[in-house]
C-alpha cells in the first residue's frame, strides 16, 4: 500500500467516526429537552376575581401582598410550608395545621341573617414562637384569604375581601362582631387583631333597619377616606353617644395623644361615617 492511499484511508475513517459521534449527541439532546431556569413543571392556578372590594395590606393586621406559594418559603419545624410569602409577622409563626376552605372565623347574628368571616381558601393555623407587639409567645395565629359574607335564606352576599390576612388571637374561639345600635341601622364592627401597640383596626358593616340592605361602611376625615377604623386598644371601645360614633384614637409612639375622642356621624345614603 502506498503512503498516499494510507493517509486517505485514515482521514475517511476519522470523518465517519466524527459524524457518528455528532449524530449520537443530536439524538440525546432531542430526547432530553432542557427546561428553562425557573420554569415549573406544573402551572400555578390563578386566583378567581370577584366583585367585592379587596382590603389592602395593613401593618396592624399583617396582611401579605400575595397568596401565591413561593419556593423560597421555608418549611416550619412541623413540616408544613406556608402558601403565603414570608412577610411581616410570618417569620415568627409556626404552622400547626391547615383547615379547609370555608372555615368560619367570625360570625354575628342579625335580625334576618348572619354576618360571617369565611376563608375562601385553605386556612393556616399556627402559633407565635416569640412575643411581640402583636401577641405573646404561644398565641394562636390564623392566615388565609378571607371574605366578609352576609348570609340570608341560604344566599351569600360578599361584602369585603381580605387577601392573605394574618392575625393573632389568644384562643381558637370564633370571633365576634361588636354591635353598635343606631336609630336607622345596626352597625357591626370586626377587629381581627386583639393587640398591636399601634391601635386596633376594625371594619364596619351596616344593616339598614328600613330597607334591610347590608353593606360595608367607610370612614371619612377631611379629605381622607378609609375602609377601616383605627382606635385605641387601651380606651373604651367605639360606642354610640347621641346618635354619633365616639372613637378614642390610638396613642402613637413619640406623638401627642388626642385629648378628645373623635366623633363620627352616620350617613347611610353615602354608606359612610363622617368625622366632625
PDB file of C-alpha atoms in Angstrom:
ATOM      1  CA  UNK A   1       0.000   0.000   0.000  1.00  0.00           C
ATOM      2  CA  UNK A   2       1.302   3.453  -0.928  1.00  0.00           C
ATOM      3  CA  UNK A   3       1.692   6.199   1.708  1.00  0.00           C
ATOM      4  CA  UNK A   4      -0.831   8.438  -0.120  1.00  0.00           C
ATOM      5  CA  UNK A   5      -3.530   5.735  -0.057  1.00  0.00           C
ATOM      6  CA  UNK A   6      -2.880   5.013   3.654  1.00  0.00           C
ATOM      7  CA  UNK A   7      -3.332   8.654   4.600  1.00  0.00           C
ATOM      8  CA  UNK A   8      -6.572   8.940   2.576  1.00  0.00           C
ATOM      9  CA  UNK A   9      -7.997   5.835   4.202  1.00  0.00           C
ATOM     10  CA  UNK A  10      -7.190   7.157   7.682  1.00  0.00           C
ATOM     11  CA  UNK A  11      -8.864  10.531   7.007  1.00  0.00           C
ATOM     12  CA  UNK A  12     -12.013   8.854   5.681  1.00  0.00           C
ATOM     13  CA  UNK A  13     -12.301   6.674   8.755  1.00  0.00           C
ATOM     14  CA  UNK A  14     -11.869   9.665  11.030  1.00  0.00           C
ATOM     15  CA  UNK A  15     -14.597  11.590   9.229  1.00  0.00           C
ATOM     16  CA  UNK A  16     -17.050   8.694   9.597  1.00  0.00           C
ATOM     17  CA  UNK A  17     -16.291   8.411  13.341  1.00  0.00           C
ATOM     18  CA  UNK A  18     -16.790  12.151  13.888  1.00  0.00           C
ATOM     19  CA  UNK A  19     -20.128  12.086  12.040  1.00  0.00           C
ATOM     20  CA  UNK A  20     -21.310   9.135  14.186  1.00  0.00           C
ATOM     21  CA  UNK A  21     -20.428  10.933  17.410  1.00  0.00           C
ATOM     22  CA  UNK A  22     -22.215  14.103  16.242  1.00  0.00           C
ATOM     23  CA  UNK A  23     -25.327  12.141  15.285  1.00  0.00           C
ATOM     24  CA  UNK A  24     -25.390  10.428  18.717  1.00  0.00           C
ATOM     25  CA  UNK A  25     -25.213  13.759  20.597  1.00  0.00           C
ATOM     26  CA  UNK A  26     -28.047  15.205  18.498  1.00  0.00           C
ATOM     27  CA  UNK A  27     -30.317  12.244  19.316  1.00  0.00           C
ATOM     28  CA  UNK A  28     -29.585  12.549  23.042  1.00  0.00           C
ATOM     29  CA  UNK A  29     -30.461  16.275  23.059  1.00  0.00           C
ATOM     30  CA  UNK A  30     -33.718  15.654  21.213  1.00  0.00           C
ATOM     31  CA  UNK A  31     -34.835  13.021  23.747  1.00  0.00           C
ATOM     32  CA  UNK A  32     -33.964  15.202  26.777  1.00  0.00           C
ATOM     33  CA  UNK A  33     -35.179  18.815  26.192  1.00  0.00           C
ATOM     34  CA  UNK A  34     -33.744  21.423  28.524  1.00  0.00           C
ATOM     35  CA  UNK A  35     -36.217  23.184  30.851  1.00  0.00           C
ATOM     36  CA  UNK A  36     -35.571  26.935  31.151  1.00  0.00           C
ATOM     37  CA  UNK A  37     -34.342  28.016  34.562  1.00  0.00           C
ATOM     38  CA  UNK A  38     -37.146  28.960  36.987  1.00  0.00           C
ATOM     39  CA  UNK A  39     -39.901  27.247  34.951  1.00  0.00           C
ATOM     40  CA  UNK A  40     -42.068  24.814  36.918  1.00  0.00           C
ATOM     41  CA  UNK A  41     -43.368  21.545  35.535  1.00  0.00           C
ATOM     42  CA  UNK A  42     -46.887  22.432  36.642  1.00  0.00           C
ATOM     43  CA  UNK A  43     -48.629  25.766  36.181  1.00  0.00           C
ATOM     44  CA  UNK A  44     -49.868  27.584  39.279  1.00  0.00           C
ATOM     45  CA  UNK A  45     -53.641  28.220  39.143  1.00  0.00           C
ATOM     46  CA  UNK A  46     -54.586  31.880  39.080  1.00  0.00           C
ATOM     47  CA  UNK A  47     -56.913  33.495  41.616  1.00  0.00           C
ATOM     48  CA  UNK A  48     -60.537  33.996  40.625  1.00  0.00           C
ATOM     49  CA  UNK A  49     -61.645  37.630  40.646  1.00  0.00           C
ATOM     50  CA  UNK A  50     -64.813  38.617  42.481  1.00  0.00           C
ATOM     51  CA  UNK A  51     -66.880  41.754  42.620  1.00  0.00           C
ATOM     52  CA  UNK A  52     -66.318  42.503  46.307  1.00  0.00           C
ATOM     53  CA  UNK A  53     -63.683  45.163  47.090  1.00  0.00           C
ATOM     54  CA  UNK A  54     -60.409  43.854  48.477  1.00  0.00           C
ATOM     55  CA  UNK A  55     -58.792  45.431  51.524  1.00  0.00           C
ATOM     56  CA  UNK A  56     -55.141  46.317  51.066  1.00  0.00           C
ATOM     57  CA  UNK A  57     -52.457  45.170  53.474  1.00  0.00           C
ATOM     58  CA  UNK A  58     -52.256  46.999  56.812  1.00  0.00           C
ATOM     59  CA  UNK A  59     -49.430  46.803  59.387  1.00  0.00           C
ATOM     60  CA  UNK A  60     -51.836  46.138  62.247  1.00  0.00           C
ATOM     61  CA  UNK A  61     -53.260  43.044  60.575  1.00  0.00           C
ATOM     62  CA  UNK A  62     -50.008  41.908  58.977  1.00  0.00           C
ATOM     63  CA  UNK A  63     -51.612  41.063  55.635  1.00  0.00           C
ATOM     64  CA  UNK A  64     -49.342  39.630  52.962  1.00  0.00           C
ATOM     65  CA  UNK A  65     -49.393  41.173  49.494  1.00  0.00           C
ATOM     66  CA  UNK A  66     -49.651  37.869  47.613  1.00  0.00           C
ATOM     67  CA  UNK A  67     -51.205  34.481  48.345  1.00  0.00           C
ATOM     68  CA  UNK A  68     -49.010  32.726  45.768  1.00  0.00           C
ATOM     69  CA  UNK A  69     -46.751  29.921  47.008  1.00  0.00           C
ATOM     70  CA  UNK A  70     -43.017  30.524  46.620  1.00  0.00           C
ATOM     71  CA  UNK A  71     -40.121  28.028  46.530  1.00  0.00           C
ATOM     72  CA  UNK A  72     -38.293  30.383  48.920  1.00  0.00           C
ATOM     73  CA  UNK A  73     -40.884  29.895  51.688  1.00  0.00           C
ATOM     74  CA  UNK A  74     -39.165  27.943  54.491  1.00  0.00           C
ATOM     75  CA  UNK A  75     -40.651  24.773  55.934  1.00  0.00           C
ATOM     76  CA  UNK A  76     -41.613  25.151  59.599  1.00  0.00           C
ATOM     77  CA  UNK A  77     -40.484  22.716  62.311  1.00  0.00           C
ATOM     78  CA  UNK A  78     -43.831  20.950  61.909  1.00  0.00           C
ATOM     79  CA  UNK A  79     -43.008  20.208  58.279  1.00  0.00           C
ATOM     80  CA  UNK A  80     -45.772  22.456  56.879  1.00  0.00           C
ATOM     81  CA  UNK A  81     -44.733  25.134  54.388  1.00  0.00           C
ATOM     82  CA  UNK A  82     -46.868  28.258  54.131  1.00  0.00           C
ATOM     83  CA  UNK A  83     -48.676  29.017  50.885  1.00  0.00           C
ATOM     84  CA  UNK A  84     -48.050  32.730  51.520  1.00  0.00           C
ATOM     85  CA  UNK A  85     -44.907  34.790  51.131  1.00  0.00           C
ATOM     86  CA  UNK A  86     -42.965  35.230  54.406  1.00  0.00           C
ATOM     87  CA  UNK A  87     -43.728  38.888  55.140  1.00  0.00           C
ATOM     88  CA  UNK A  88     -44.123  40.878  58.341  1.00  0.00           C
ATOM     89  CA  UNK A  89     -45.043  38.717  61.313  1.00  0.00           C
ATOM     90  CA  UNK A  90     -44.822  35.465  59.301  1.00  0.00           C
ATOM     91  CA  UNK A  91     -41.217  34.838  60.376  1.00  0.00           C
ATOM     92  CA  UNK A  92     -42.442  34.442  63.976  1.00  0.00           C
ATOM     93  CA  UNK A  93     -45.186  31.933  63.101  1.00  0.00           C
ATOM     94  CA  UNK A  94     -45.024  28.149  63.269  1.00  0.00           C
ATOM     95  CA  UNK A  95     -47.840  26.468  61.332  1.00  0.00           C
ATOM     96  CA  UNK A  96     -49.528  23.614  63.187  1.00  0.00           C
ATOM     97  CA  UNK A  97     -52.291  22.612  60.768  1.00  0.00           C
ATOM     98  CA  UNK A  98     -54.230  23.656  57.681  1.00  0.00           C
ATOM     99  CA  UNK A  99     -58.030  23.938  57.660  1.00  0.00           C
ATOM    100  CA  UNK A 100     -60.174  23.515  54.581  1.00  0.00           C
ATOM    101  CA  UNK A 101     -61.648  26.430  52.648  1.00  0.00           C
ATOM    102  CA  UNK A 102     -64.930  27.649  54.065  1.00  0.00           C
ATOM    103  CA  UNK A 103     -63.754  27.790  57.679  1.00  0.00           C
ATOM    104  CA  UNK A 104     -65.798  30.330  59.667  1.00  0.00           C
ATOM    105  CA  UNK A 105     -63.511  32.573  61.701  1.00  0.00           C
ATOM    106  CA  UNK A 106     -66.045  35.229  62.852  1.00  0.00           C
ATOM    107  CA  UNK A 107     -69.836  35.494  62.974  1.00  0.00           C
ATOM    108  CA  UNK A 108     -72.712  37.664  64.140  1.00  0.00           C
ATOM    109  CA  UNK A 109     -76.455  37.019  64.009  1.00  0.00           C
ATOM    110  CA  UNK A 110     -78.510  39.846  62.535  1.00  0.00           C
ATOM    111  CA  UNK A 111     -82.294  40.258  62.561  1.00  0.00           C
ATOM    112  CA  UNK A 112     -82.698  38.479  59.225  1.00  0.00           C
ATOM    113  CA  UNK A 113     -79.431  36.700  58.558  1.00  0.00           C
ATOM    114  CA  UNK A 114     -75.811  36.284  59.565  1.00  0.00           C
ATOM    115  CA  UNK A 115     -72.533  38.107  59.086  1.00  0.00           C
ATOM    116  CA  UNK A 116     -69.621  35.728  58.567  1.00  0.00           C
ATOM    117  CA  UNK A 117     -65.885  35.936  58.093  1.00  0.00           C
ATOM    118  CA  UNK A 118     -65.035  32.878  55.968  1.00  0.00           C
ATOM    119  CA  UNK A 119     -61.799  31.586  54.470  1.00  0.00           C
ATOM    120  CA  UNK A 120     -62.082  31.407  50.689  1.00  0.00           C
ATOM    121  CA  UNK A 121     -59.045  29.127  50.520  1.00  0.00           C
ATOM    122  CA  UNK A 122     -57.050  26.896  52.904  1.00  0.00           C
ATOM    123  CA  UNK A 123     -56.591  28.448  56.352  1.00  0.00           C
ATOM    124  CA  UNK A 124     -53.232  28.050  58.089  1.00  0.00           C
ATOM    125  CA  UNK A 125     -53.484  27.739  61.847  1.00  0.00           C
ATOM    126  CA  UNK A 126     -50.342  28.133  63.921  1.00  0.00           C
ATOM    127  CA  UNK A 127     -48.795  29.892  66.908  1.00  0.00           C
ATOM    128  CA  UNK A 128     -46.230  32.579  67.704  1.00  0.00           C
ATOM    129  CA  UNK A 129     -42.824  31.270  68.678  1.00  0.00           C
ATOM    130  CA  UNK A 130     -41.772  34.656  70.119  1.00  0.00           C
ATOM    131  CA  UNK A 131     -43.619  37.526  71.775  1.00  0.00           C
ATOM    132  CA  UNK A 132     -44.099  40.867  70.019  1.00  0.00           C
ATOM    133  CA  UNK A 133     -46.423  43.881  69.882  1.00  0.00           C
ATOM    134  CA  UNK A 134     -48.954  41.676  68.109  1.00  0.00           C
ATOM    135  CA  UNK A 135     -49.181  38.854  70.616  1.00  0.00           C
ATOM    136  CA  UNK A 136     -47.459  36.701  73.199  1.00  0.00           C
ATOM    137  CA  UNK A 137     -45.439  33.573  72.610  1.00  0.00           C
ATOM    138  CA  UNK A 138     -47.828  30.659  72.149  1.00  0.00           C
ATOM    139  CA  UNK A 139     -50.757  32.794  70.939  1.00  0.00           C
ATOM    140  CA  UNK A 140     -52.830  31.329  68.103  1.00  0.00           C
ATOM    141  CA  UNK A 141     -52.269  32.615  64.548  1.00  0.00           C
ATOM    142  CA  UNK A 142     -54.535  32.420  61.528  1.00  0.00           C
ATOM    143  CA  UNK A 143     -53.822  33.218  57.884  1.00  0.00           C
ATOM    144  CA  UNK A 144     -55.966  32.820  54.771  1.00  0.00           C
ATOM    145  CA  UNK A 145     -57.750  34.662  52.025  1.00  0.00           C
ATOM    146  CA  UNK A 146     -60.866  35.735  53.942  1.00  0.00           C
ATOM    147  CA  UNK A 147     -64.198  37.235  52.889  1.00  0.00           C
ATOM    148  CA  UNK A 148     -66.888  39.002  54.888  1.00  0.00           C
ATOM    149  CA  UNK A 149     -70.199  37.482  53.782  1.00  0.00           C
ATOM    150  CA  UNK A 150     -73.793  38.302  54.619  1.00  0.00           C
ATOM    151  CA  UNK A 151     -75.899  35.136  54.533  1.00  0.00           C
ATOM    152  CA  UNK A 152     -79.691  35.219  54.364  1.00  0.00           C
ATOM    153  CA  UNK A 153     -82.018  32.365  53.313  1.00  0.00           C
ATOM    154  CA  UNK A 154     -79.058  30.327  52.099  1.00  0.00           C
ATOM    155  CA  UNK A 155     -77.800  33.115  49.817  1.00  0.00           C
ATOM    156  CA  UNK A 156     -74.370  34.704  50.328  1.00  0.00           C
ATOM    157  CA  UNK A 157     -73.536  38.329  49.581  1.00  0.00           C
ATOM    158  CA  UNK A 158     -69.798  39.045  49.654  1.00  0.00           C
ATOM    159  CA  UNK A 159     -69.089  42.434  51.242  1.00  0.00           C
ATOM    160  CA  UNK A 160     -65.292  42.639  51.596  1.00  0.00           C
ATOM    161  CA  UNK A 161     -62.205  40.556  50.841  1.00  0.00           C
ATOM    162  CA  UNK A 162     -59.014  40.280  52.899  1.00  0.00           C
ATOM    163  CA  UNK A 163     -56.252  38.651  50.815  1.00  0.00           C
ATOM    164  CA  UNK A 164     -53.590  36.755  52.798  1.00  0.00           C
ATOM    165  CA  UNK A 165     -54.762  38.184  56.115  1.00  0.00           C
ATOM    166  CA  UNK A 166     -52.600  37.132  59.090  1.00  0.00           C
ATOM    167  CA  UNK A 167     -53.751  37.887  62.629  1.00  0.00           C
ATOM    168  CA  UNK A 168     -53.175  36.705  66.201  1.00  0.00           C
ATOM    169  CA  UNK A 169     -55.660  35.673  68.879  1.00  0.00           C
ATOM    170  CA  UNK A 170     -55.320  34.346  72.411  1.00  0.00           C
ATOM    171  CA  UNK A 171     -57.656  31.398  71.804  1.00  0.00           C
ATOM    172  CA  UNK A 172     -59.253  29.442  68.987  1.00  0.00           C
ATOM    173  CA  UNK A 173     -62.757  30.729  69.674  1.00  0.00           C
ATOM    174  CA  UNK A 174     -64.757  32.090  66.743  1.00  0.00           C
ATOM    175  CA  UNK A 175     -64.525  35.900  66.719  1.00  0.00           C
ATOM    176  CA  UNK A 176     -67.500  38.136  67.438  1.00  0.00           C
ATOM    177  CA  UNK A 177     -68.618  41.308  65.701  1.00  0.00           C
ATOM    178  CA  UNK A 178     -69.233  44.176  68.124  1.00  0.00           C
ATOM    179  CA  UNK A 179     -72.740  45.544  67.647  1.00  0.00           C
ATOM    180  CA  UNK A 180     -73.425  49.292  67.898  1.00  0.00           C
ATOM    181  CA  UNK A 181     -77.094  50.240  67.526  1.00  0.00           C
ATOM    182  CA  UNK A 182     -78.260  53.425  65.818  1.00  0.00           C
ATOM    183  CA  UNK A 183     -81.757  54.728  65.105  1.00  0.00           C
ATOM    184  CA  UNK A 184     -81.837  53.634  61.459  1.00  0.00           C
ATOM    185  CA  UNK A 185     -79.192  50.914  61.382  1.00  0.00           C
ATOM    186  CA  UNK A 186     -77.351  48.255  63.275  1.00  0.00           C
ATOM    187  CA  UNK A 187     -73.589  48.642  62.864  1.00  0.00           C
ATOM    188  CA  UNK A 188     -71.258  45.672  63.308  1.00  0.00           C
ATOM    189  CA  UNK A 189     -67.542  46.185  63.943  1.00  0.00           C
ATOM    190  CA  UNK A 190     -64.942  43.468  63.449  1.00  0.00           C
ATOM    191  CA  UNK A 191     -61.352  43.827  64.740  1.00  0.00           C
ATOM    192  CA  UNK A 192     -59.468  40.584  63.947  1.00  0.00           C
ATOM    193  CA  UNK A 193     -56.259  41.550  65.789  1.00  0.00           C
ATOM    194  CA  UNK A 194     -56.522  41.771  69.587  1.00  0.00           C
ATOM    195  CA  UNK A 195     -53.397  43.921  70.212  1.00  0.00           C
ATOM    196  CA  UNK A 196     -50.807  45.756  68.165  1.00  0.00           C
ATOM    197  CA  UNK A 197     -49.200  48.575  70.134  1.00  0.00           C
ATOM    198  CA  UNK A 198     -50.217  50.967  67.332  1.00  0.00           C
ATOM    199  CA  UNK A 199     -54.004  50.903  67.583  1.00  0.00           C
ATOM    200  CA  UNK A 200     -56.529  48.289  66.562  1.00  0.00           C
ATOM    201  CA  UNK A 201     -58.043  48.109  63.092  1.00  0.00           C
ATOM    202  CA  UNK A 202     -61.777  47.453  62.743  1.00  0.00           C
ATOM    203  CA  UNK A 203     -64.092  47.114  59.763  1.00  0.00           C
ATOM    204  CA  UNK A 204     -67.706  48.310  59.902  1.00  0.00           C
ATOM    205  CA  UNK A 205     -70.853  46.883  58.309  1.00  0.00           C
ATOM    206  CA  UNK A 206     -74.334  48.363  58.427  1.00  0.00           C
ATOM    207  CA  UNK A 207     -77.732  46.679  58.324  1.00  0.00           C
ATOM    208  CA  UNK A 208     -80.293  49.265  57.287  1.00  0.00           C
ATOM    209  CA  UNK A 209     -83.349  48.804  59.537  1.00  0.00           C
ATOM    210  CA  UNK A 210     -85.687  50.275  56.926  1.00  0.00           C
ATOM    211  CA  UNK A 211     -84.525  48.750  53.635  1.00  0.00           C
ATOM    212  CA  UNK A 212     -82.800  45.654  55.020  1.00  0.00           C
ATOM    213  CA  UNK A 213     -79.702  46.394  52.915  1.00  0.00           C
ATOM    214  CA  UNK A 214     -76.338  45.237  54.238  1.00  0.00           C
ATOM    215  CA  UNK A 215     -73.115  46.961  53.178  1.00  0.00           C
ATOM    216  CA  UNK A 216     -69.632  47.934  54.396  1.00  0.00           C
ATOM    217  CA  UNK A 217     -69.009  51.425  55.750  1.00  0.00           C
ATOM    218  CA  UNK A 218     -66.042  53.703  55.120  1.00  0.00           C
ATOM    219  CA  UNK A 219     -64.662  56.412  57.409  1.00  0.00           C
ATOM    220  CA  UNK A 220     -64.155  59.994  56.266  1.00  0.00           C
ATOM    221  CA  UNK A 221     -61.960  62.542  57.988  1.00  0.00           C
ATOM    222  CA  UNK A 222     -61.449  65.661  55.923  1.00  0.00           C
ATOM    223  CA  UNK A 223     -60.200  64.519  52.515  1.00  0.00           C
ATOM    224  CA  UNK A 224     -59.069  61.152  53.852  1.00  0.00           C
ATOM    225  CA  UNK A 225     -61.385  58.198  53.149  1.00  0.00           C
ATOM    226  CA  UNK A 226     -60.524  54.794  54.623  1.00  0.00           C
ATOM    227  CA  UNK A 227     -62.159  51.373  54.638  1.00  0.00           C
ATOM    228  CA  UNK A 228     -61.106  50.763  58.226  1.00  0.00           C
ATOM    229  CA  UNK A 229     -61.293  52.441  61.611  1.00  0.00           C
ATOM    230  CA  UNK A 230     -58.201  52.700  63.822  1.00  0.00           C
ATOM    231  CA  UNK A 231     -58.866  53.080  67.528  1.00  0.00           C
ATOM    232  CA  UNK A 232     -57.123  52.744  70.883  1.00  0.00           C
ATOM    233  CA  UNK A 233     -56.753  49.276  72.357  1.00  0.00           C
ATOM    234  CA  UNK A 234     -56.463  50.754  75.860  1.00  0.00           C
ATOM    235  CA  UNK A 235     -59.534  53.035  75.855  1.00  0.00           C
ATOM    236  CA  UNK A 236     -63.256  52.185  75.763  1.00  0.00           C
ATOM    237  CA  UNK A 237     -64.382  50.579  72.519  1.00  0.00           C
ATOM    238  CA  UNK A 238     -66.190  52.691  69.885  1.00  0.00           C
ATOM    239  CA  UNK A 239     -69.765  53.395  71.024  1.00  0.00           C
ATOM    240  CA  UNK A 240     -72.918  55.304  70.113  1.00  0.00           C
ATOM    241  CA  UNK A 241     -73.401  58.526  72.045  1.00  0.00           C
ATOM    242  CA  UNK A 242     -76.342  60.714  70.969  1.00  0.00           C
ATOM    243  CA  UNK A 243     -76.504  59.028  67.529  1.00  0.00           C
ATOM    244  CA  UNK A 244     -72.800  59.592  66.938  1.00  0.00           C
ATOM    245  CA  UNK A 245     -69.943  57.087  66.908  1.00  0.00           C
ATOM    246  CA  UNK A 246     -67.410  58.069  69.573  1.00  0.00           C
ATOM    247  CA  UNK A 247     -63.896  56.728  68.950  1.00  0.00           C
ATOM    248  CA  UNK A 248     -60.795  57.039  71.130  1.00  0.00           C
ATOM    249  CA  UNK A 249     -57.731  57.415  68.906  1.00  0.00           C
ATOM    250  CA  UNK A 250     -54.579  55.356  69.494  1.00  0.00           C
ATOM    251  CA  UNK A 251     -51.549  56.940  71.105  1.00  0.00           C
ATOM    252  CA  UNK A 252     -48.642  56.648  68.701  1.00  0.00           C
ATOM    253  CA  UNK A 253     -45.082  56.306  69.924  1.00  0.00           C
ATOM    254  CA  UNK A 254     -43.468  59.732  70.267  1.00  0.00           C
ATOM    255  CA  UNK A 255     -46.630  61.583  69.304  1.00  0.00           C
ATOM    256  CA  UNK A 256     -49.014  63.711  71.305  1.00  0.00           C
ATOM    257  CA  UNK A 257     -52.213  61.853  72.206  1.00  0.00           C
ATOM    258  CA  UNK A 258     -55.525  63.347  71.156  1.00  0.00           C
ATOM    259  CA  UNK A 259     -57.197  64.670  74.285  1.00  0.00           C
ATOM    260  CA  UNK A 260     -60.723  64.343  72.926  1.00  0.00           C
ATOM    261  CA  UNK A 261     -62.239  61.308  71.177  1.00  0.00           C
ATOM    262  CA  UNK A 262     -63.217  61.559  67.544  1.00  0.00           C
ATOM    263  CA  UNK A 263     -66.893  61.825  66.694  1.00  0.00           C
ATOM    264  CA  UNK A 264     -68.489  60.450  63.524  1.00  0.00           C
ATOM    265  CA  UNK A 265     -71.948  60.990  62.037  1.00  0.00           C
ATOM    266  CA  UNK A 266     -73.534  58.017  60.253  1.00  0.00           C
ATOM    267  CA  UNK A 267     -74.644  58.741  56.668  1.00  0.00           C
ATOM    268  CA  UNK A 268     -76.447  55.667  55.342  1.00  0.00           C
ATOM    269  CA  UNK A 269     -77.043  57.177  51.894  1.00  0.00           C
ATOM    270  CA  UNK A 270     -73.293  57.669  51.390  1.00  0.00           C
ATOM    271  CA  UNK A 271     -72.504  54.499  53.381  1.00  0.00           C
ATOM    272  CA  UNK A 272     -70.009  56.427  55.481  1.00  0.00           C
ATOM    273  CA  UNK A 273     -69.092  57.537  58.947  1.00  0.00           C
ATOM    274  CA  UNK A 274     -68.114  61.212  58.574  1.00  0.00           C
ATOM    275  CA  UNK A 275     -65.902  62.829  61.222  1.00  0.00           C
ATOM    276  CA  UNK A 276     -66.973  66.155  62.656  1.00  0.00           C
TER     277      UNK A 276
END
